[in-house]
Short mmCIF file of C-alpha atoms in Angstrom, two decimals:
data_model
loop_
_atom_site.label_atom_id
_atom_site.label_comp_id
_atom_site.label_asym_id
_atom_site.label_seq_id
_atom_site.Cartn_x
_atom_site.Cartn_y
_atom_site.Cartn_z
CA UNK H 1 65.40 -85.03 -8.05
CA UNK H 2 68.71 -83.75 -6.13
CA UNK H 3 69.81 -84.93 -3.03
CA UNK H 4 68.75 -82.89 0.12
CA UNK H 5 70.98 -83.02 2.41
CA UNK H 6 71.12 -80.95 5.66
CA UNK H 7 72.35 -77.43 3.66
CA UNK H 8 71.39 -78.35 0.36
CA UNK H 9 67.68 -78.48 0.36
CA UNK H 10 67.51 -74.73 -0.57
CA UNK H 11 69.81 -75.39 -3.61
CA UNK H 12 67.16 -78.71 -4.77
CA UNK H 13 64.17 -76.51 -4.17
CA UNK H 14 65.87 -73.51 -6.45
CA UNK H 15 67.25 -76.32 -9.15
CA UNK H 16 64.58 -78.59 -9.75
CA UNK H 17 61.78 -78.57 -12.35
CA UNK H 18 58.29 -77.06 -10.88
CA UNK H 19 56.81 -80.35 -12.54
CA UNK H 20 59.46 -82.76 -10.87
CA UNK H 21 58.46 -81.43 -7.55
CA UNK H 22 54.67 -81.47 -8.21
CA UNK H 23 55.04 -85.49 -8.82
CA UNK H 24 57.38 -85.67 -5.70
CA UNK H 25 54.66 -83.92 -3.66
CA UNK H 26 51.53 -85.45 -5.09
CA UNK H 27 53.24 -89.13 -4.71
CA UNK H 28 53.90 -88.14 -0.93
CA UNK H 29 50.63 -86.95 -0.29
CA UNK H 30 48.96 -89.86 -1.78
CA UNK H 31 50.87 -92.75 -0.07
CA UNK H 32 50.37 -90.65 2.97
CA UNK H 33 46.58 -91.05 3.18
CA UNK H 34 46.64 -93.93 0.97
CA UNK H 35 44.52 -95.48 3.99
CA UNK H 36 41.77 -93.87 4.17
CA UNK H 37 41.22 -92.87 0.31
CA UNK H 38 38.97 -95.22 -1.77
CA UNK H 39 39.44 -98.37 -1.49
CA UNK H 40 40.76 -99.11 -5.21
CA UNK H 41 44.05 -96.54 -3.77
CA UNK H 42 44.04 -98.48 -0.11
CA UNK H 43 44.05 -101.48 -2.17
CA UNK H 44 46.86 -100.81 -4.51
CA UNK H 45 49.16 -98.66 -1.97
CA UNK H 46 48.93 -102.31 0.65
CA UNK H 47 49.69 -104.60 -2.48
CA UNK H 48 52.86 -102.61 -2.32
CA UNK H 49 53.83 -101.10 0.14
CA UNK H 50 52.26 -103.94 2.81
CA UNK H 51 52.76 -107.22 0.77
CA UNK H 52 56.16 -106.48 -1.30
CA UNK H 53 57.82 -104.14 1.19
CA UNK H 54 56.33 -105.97 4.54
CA UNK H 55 55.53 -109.38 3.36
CA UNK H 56 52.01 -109.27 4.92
CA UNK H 57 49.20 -111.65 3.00
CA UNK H 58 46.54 -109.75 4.34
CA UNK H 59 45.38 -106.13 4.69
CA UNK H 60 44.54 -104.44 7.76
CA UNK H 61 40.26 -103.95 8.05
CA UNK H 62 39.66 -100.88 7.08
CA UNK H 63 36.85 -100.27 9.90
CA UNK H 64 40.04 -101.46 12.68
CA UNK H 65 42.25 -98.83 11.47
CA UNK H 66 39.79 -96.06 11.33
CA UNK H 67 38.60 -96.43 14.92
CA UNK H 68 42.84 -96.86 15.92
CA UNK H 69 43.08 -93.99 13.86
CA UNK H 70 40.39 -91.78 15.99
CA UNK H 71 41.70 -93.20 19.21
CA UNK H 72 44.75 -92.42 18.12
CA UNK H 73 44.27 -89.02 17.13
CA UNK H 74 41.24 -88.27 20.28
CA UNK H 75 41.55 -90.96 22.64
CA UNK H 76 43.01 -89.29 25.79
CA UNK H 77 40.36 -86.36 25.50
CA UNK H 78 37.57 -89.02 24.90
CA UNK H 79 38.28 -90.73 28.24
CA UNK H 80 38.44 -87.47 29.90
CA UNK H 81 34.91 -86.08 28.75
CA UNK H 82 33.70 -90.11 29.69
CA UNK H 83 35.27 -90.17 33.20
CA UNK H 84 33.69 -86.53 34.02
CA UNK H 85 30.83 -87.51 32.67
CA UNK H 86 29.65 -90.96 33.63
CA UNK H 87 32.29 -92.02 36.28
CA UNK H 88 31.20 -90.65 39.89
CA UNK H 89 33.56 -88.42 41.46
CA UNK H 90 33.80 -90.70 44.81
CA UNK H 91 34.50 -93.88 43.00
CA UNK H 92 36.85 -91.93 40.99
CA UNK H 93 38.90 -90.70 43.96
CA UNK H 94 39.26 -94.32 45.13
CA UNK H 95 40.22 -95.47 41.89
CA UNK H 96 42.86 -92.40 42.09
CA UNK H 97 43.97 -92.94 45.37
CA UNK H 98 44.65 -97.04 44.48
CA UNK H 99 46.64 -96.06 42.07
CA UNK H 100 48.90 -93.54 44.18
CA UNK H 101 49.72 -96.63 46.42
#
């Protein structure tokens, strides 16, 4: 595949095979959400990618990075709908108020 560089990326997209850049994409995609595919993929992309590449001996649990993952991804609005719901608005304006000072 051509080099894209900062102009050139309209000249690679217009030069290269259809096929080239269906690998390119699909290989992308894959090691992407490598993580949270089966684990045969998870397994295979961290032998790489985690052991050969990062010199880690063990892979991350797969449960751990799922609920980092959905913290990640809602974990500010989470704590929002908790505080509103089960955190008293008094206490609340305390807790607000030490943290001013």
């Amino acid at each position: 595949m051509a080099a894209v560089g900062r102009h050139g990326h309209v000249r690679a997209v217009v030069s290269e095979n259809i096929a080239v850049w269906k690998d390119y994409l699909t290989f992308h995609l894959v090691e992407h959400y490598a993580g949270v595919l089966p684990k045969a993929v998870a397994a295979e992309h961290f032998a790489f990618t985690g052991t050969i590449l990062a010199g880690a001996s063990q892979a991350p649990d797969r449960g751990e990075d799922a609920i980092a993952a959905t913290n990640g991804a809602l974990g500010q609005a989470v704590g929002q709908l908790y505080t509103q719901r089960y955190f008293p608005p008094q206490p609340r304006r305390r807790a607000q108020a030490m943290g001013r000072t």
